[in-house]
Short mmCIF file of C-alpha atoms in Angstrom, two decimals:
data_model
loop_
_atom_site.label_atom_id
_atom_site.label_comp_id
_atom_site.label_asym_id
_atom_site.label_seq_id
_atom_site.Cartn_x
_atom_site.Cartn_y
_atom_site.Cartn_z
CA MET A 46 4.36 8.08 -40.46
CA SER A 47 2.15 9.82 -42.94
CA GLU A 48 0.45 12.79 -41.61
CA MET A 49 -3.91 11.34 -41.72
CA ASN A 50 -3.28 8.21 -39.93
CA LEU A 51 -1.62 10.13 -37.00
CA SER A 52 -4.15 10.41 -34.11
CA ARG A 53 -5.18 11.15 -30.50
CA LEU A 54 -7.19 8.82 -28.06
CA TYR A 55 -8.61 9.52 -25.00
CA TYR A 56 -9.89 7.28 -22.32
CA ALA A 57 -11.48 7.41 -18.99
CA SER A 58 -12.02 3.91 -16.24
CA THR A 59 -11.82 3.18 -12.73
CA ALA A 60 -9.30 1.52 -10.59
CA THR A 61 -10.28 -2.44 -8.74
CA GLU A 62 -8.07 -0.95 -5.97
CA ARG A 63 -6.21 1.54 -4.38
CA TYR A 64 -2.58 1.70 -6.46
CA SER A 65 0.58 1.91 -4.60
CA PRO A 66 3.44 4.31 -5.63
CA LEU A 67 4.99 1.16 -6.70
CA GLU A 68 2.21 -0.29 -8.10
CA ILE A 69 1.39 2.36 -10.76
CA GLY A 70 5.30 2.48 -11.23
CA ASN A 71 4.42 -1.08 -12.65
CA ILE A 72 1.89 0.10 -14.68
CA LEU A 73 4.28 2.45 -16.18
CA MET A 74 6.84 0.59 -17.07
CA PRO A 75 6.11 -1.48 -19.14
CA CYS A 76 4.40 1.40 -20.62
CA ARG A 77 8.28 3.11 -21.39
CA LYS A 78 9.37 -0.22 -23.11
CA ASN A 79 6.57 -1.04 -25.03
CA ASN A 80 5.44 2.02 -27.18
CA PRO A 81 8.62 3.43 -28.86
CA ASN A 82 8.80 0.27 -30.51
CA LEU A 83 4.87 1.50 -31.84
CA ASP A 84 5.95 5.43 -32.32
CA VAL A 85 2.85 6.26 -29.17
CA THR A 86 3.77 8.86 -26.84
CA GLY A 87 0.72 10.01 -24.27
CA VAL A 88 0.49 10.97 -20.60
CA LEU A 89 -0.90 9.18 -17.47
CA PHE A 90 -3.19 10.60 -14.90
CA PHE A 91 -4.59 8.86 -11.70
CA GLY A 92 -6.42 10.97 -9.35
CA ASP A 93 -9.41 10.09 -7.32
CA GLY A 94 -9.11 6.56 -7.93
CA TYR A 95 -10.20 6.84 -11.87
CA PHE A 96 -7.17 6.91 -14.51
CA LEU A 97 -7.15 8.98 -17.40
CA GLN A 98 -5.35 8.48 -20.32
CA CYS A 99 -4.27 9.55 -23.74
CA LEU A 100 -2.58 8.50 -26.71
CA GLU A 101 -1.18 9.85 -29.96
CA GLY A 102 0.26 7.50 -32.71
CA GLU A 103 -0.57 6.21 -35.58
CA ARG A 104 -4.76 5.11 -36.06
CA ALA A 105 -3.91 1.63 -35.76
CA ASN A 106 -1.22 1.46 -33.33
CA ILE A 107 -3.46 3.18 -31.50
CA ASN A 108 -6.30 1.02 -31.53
CA LEU A 109 -3.88 -1.95 -30.28
CA LEU A 110 -2.82 -0.44 -27.56
CA TYR A 111 -5.93 0.98 -26.51
CA ARG A 112 -7.77 -3.18 -27.21
CA LYS A 113 -5.29 -4.72 -24.93
CA ILE A 114 -5.53 -1.65 -21.97
CA ALA A 115 -9.71 -2.60 -22.28
CA LEU A 116 -8.40 -5.85 -21.23
CA ASP A 117 -6.40 -5.08 -18.20
CA VAL A 118 -8.44 -6.17 -15.22
CA ARG A 119 -6.48 -3.47 -13.09
CA HIS A 120 -9.20 -0.65 -13.48
CA THR A 121 -12.85 -0.84 -15.48
CA ASP A 122 -15.37 0.42 -17.17
CA VAL A 123 -12.73 1.45 -19.51
CA GLN A 124 -15.22 4.52 -21.86
CA LEU A 125 -13.38 6.28 -25.11
CA LEU A 126 -13.96 9.93 -24.54
CA GLU A 127 -11.95 10.80 -27.71
CA PHE A 128 -10.61 8.96 -30.62
CA LYS A 129 -9.68 11.62 -33.45
CA GLU A 130 -7.52 12.85 -35.85
CA VAL A 131 -4.91 15.40 -35.28
CA SER A 132 -1.30 17.48 -37.12
CA TYR A 133 0.86 17.34 -34.03
CA ARG A 134 1.05 15.72 -31.02
CA TYR A 135 1.32 17.29 -27.62
CA PHE A 136 3.53 14.73 -26.16
CA ASP A 137 6.13 14.03 -28.52
CA GLU A 138 8.66 13.81 -26.19
CA TRP A 139 7.14 11.20 -23.58
CA SER A 140 6.44 7.64 -24.75
CA MET A 141 4.13 7.92 -21.88
CA LYS A 142 4.62 10.84 -19.50
CA TYR A 143 2.48 10.51 -15.61
CA VAL A 144 1.59 13.64 -14.03
CA PRO A 145 1.07 12.99 -10.76
CA ALA A 146 -2.11 13.46 -9.02
CA ALA A 147 -1.57 15.79 -5.95
CA SER A 148 0.11 18.09 -8.17
CA VAL A 149 -2.16 18.70 -10.59
CA ILE A 150 -5.98 18.02 -9.13
CA ALA A 151 -6.53 21.60 -8.19
CA LYS A 152 -5.68 23.65 -10.84
CA ILE A 153 -7.36 21.11 -12.97
CA LEU A 154 -10.61 21.26 -10.91
CA LYS A 155 -10.64 25.35 -11.18
CA GLU A 156 -9.35 25.85 -14.66
CA THR A 157 -11.92 22.79 -15.60
CA GLY A 158 -15.35 24.33 -12.99
CA LEU A 159 -15.34 20.36 -11.48
CA LYS A 160 -15.99 20.28 -7.85
CA GLN A 161 -14.69 16.65 -8.26
CA PHE A 162 -12.19 14.91 -10.99
CA ASN A 163 -14.47 12.69 -12.98
CA PRO A 164 -12.86 12.46 -15.99
CA TYR A 165 -16.06 10.61 -17.36
CA LEU A 166 -17.56 13.52 -17.74
CA LEU A 167 -14.99 15.26 -19.89
CA ASP A 168 -16.03 16.73 -23.18
CA SER A 169 -13.47 18.27 -25.53
CA TYR A 170 -12.48 21.20 -25.17
CA THR A 171 -11.46 19.98 -21.28
CA LEU A 172 -10.23 17.46 -22.44
CA ASN A 173 -7.77 19.92 -24.48
CA ALA A 174 -7.26 22.26 -22.07
CA MET A 175 -6.30 19.01 -19.34
CA ALA A 176 -3.63 18.27 -22.09
CA ASP A 177 -2.44 21.46 -21.80
CA VAL A 178 -2.21 21.72 -17.47
CA PHE A 179 -0.27 17.93 -18.20
CA ARG A 180 2.29 19.08 -21.47
CA SER A 181 2.98 22.00 -19.09
CA TYR A 182 3.89 20.51 -15.55
CA SER A 183 7.80 19.87 -14.47
CA ILE A 184 8.56 17.29 -12.53
CA PRO A 185 10.73 18.93 -9.51
CA GLU A 186 14.25 18.26 -9.99
CA SER A 187 14.13 16.07 -6.90
CA ILE A 188 11.92 13.74 -8.54
CA THR A 189 13.76 13.86 -11.11
CA GLU A 190 17.22 12.37 -9.35
CA ASN A 191 14.19 9.94 -8.15
CA VAL A 192 13.82 8.27 -11.87
CA ALA A 193 16.93 8.25 -12.42
CA ASN A 194 17.57 5.85 -9.83
CA PRO A 195 14.18 4.14 -8.60
CA LYS A 196 15.30 1.79 -6.02
CA LYS A 197 16.23 4.84 -4.02
CA ALA A 198 13.06 7.12 -4.49
CA VAL A 199 10.76 7.31 -2.04
CA GLY A 200 7.17 9.02 -1.46
CA PHE A 201 5.81 10.05 -4.97
CA GLY A 202 9.13 10.01 -6.49
CA ILE A 203 7.66 6.99 -8.09
CA PHE A 204 5.13 8.36 -9.76
CA ASP A 205 7.01 9.78 -11.89
CA ILE A 206 8.59 7.12 -14.74
CA PHE A 207 8.78 8.45 -17.35
CA LYS A 208 11.17 7.70 -20.79
CA LYS A 209 11.44 11.65 -22.49
CA ARG A 210 12.06 10.59 -26.57
CA SER A 211 15.26 12.07 -27.89
#
């Protein structure tokens, strides 16, 4: 991929309903399957009824994916927060990493100075600080085992459905 076509996009949206861990897994599974074909990487965060997602890849592929995402009825008020050309990927190892809200929201609020999570209020600096938190999040081994066998997953283990890129 040409370095000058590598782009990073952040968007925020509001969930149209309360989603269970299984439903979040159903959102993530197509990402696992389709993103490698588009050479798209990224992370999804869901907390306090909001989605925050970062997509990285060739500009044309990111545009295509974002247009499709904007039409998804599982969320509303889709707002582009940032879209820029970049020289490297934050999430180069992940077709779509998922970070469960319960385990990182306090750290994010502390580091960003927000009183409650609202992705619509984030500026570029804060988005990148959050990306660092997301990137450094490591999954407990018990969750990794659940991901390997999702039928046995319980609780929030299903949240961590993702594919590590090789």
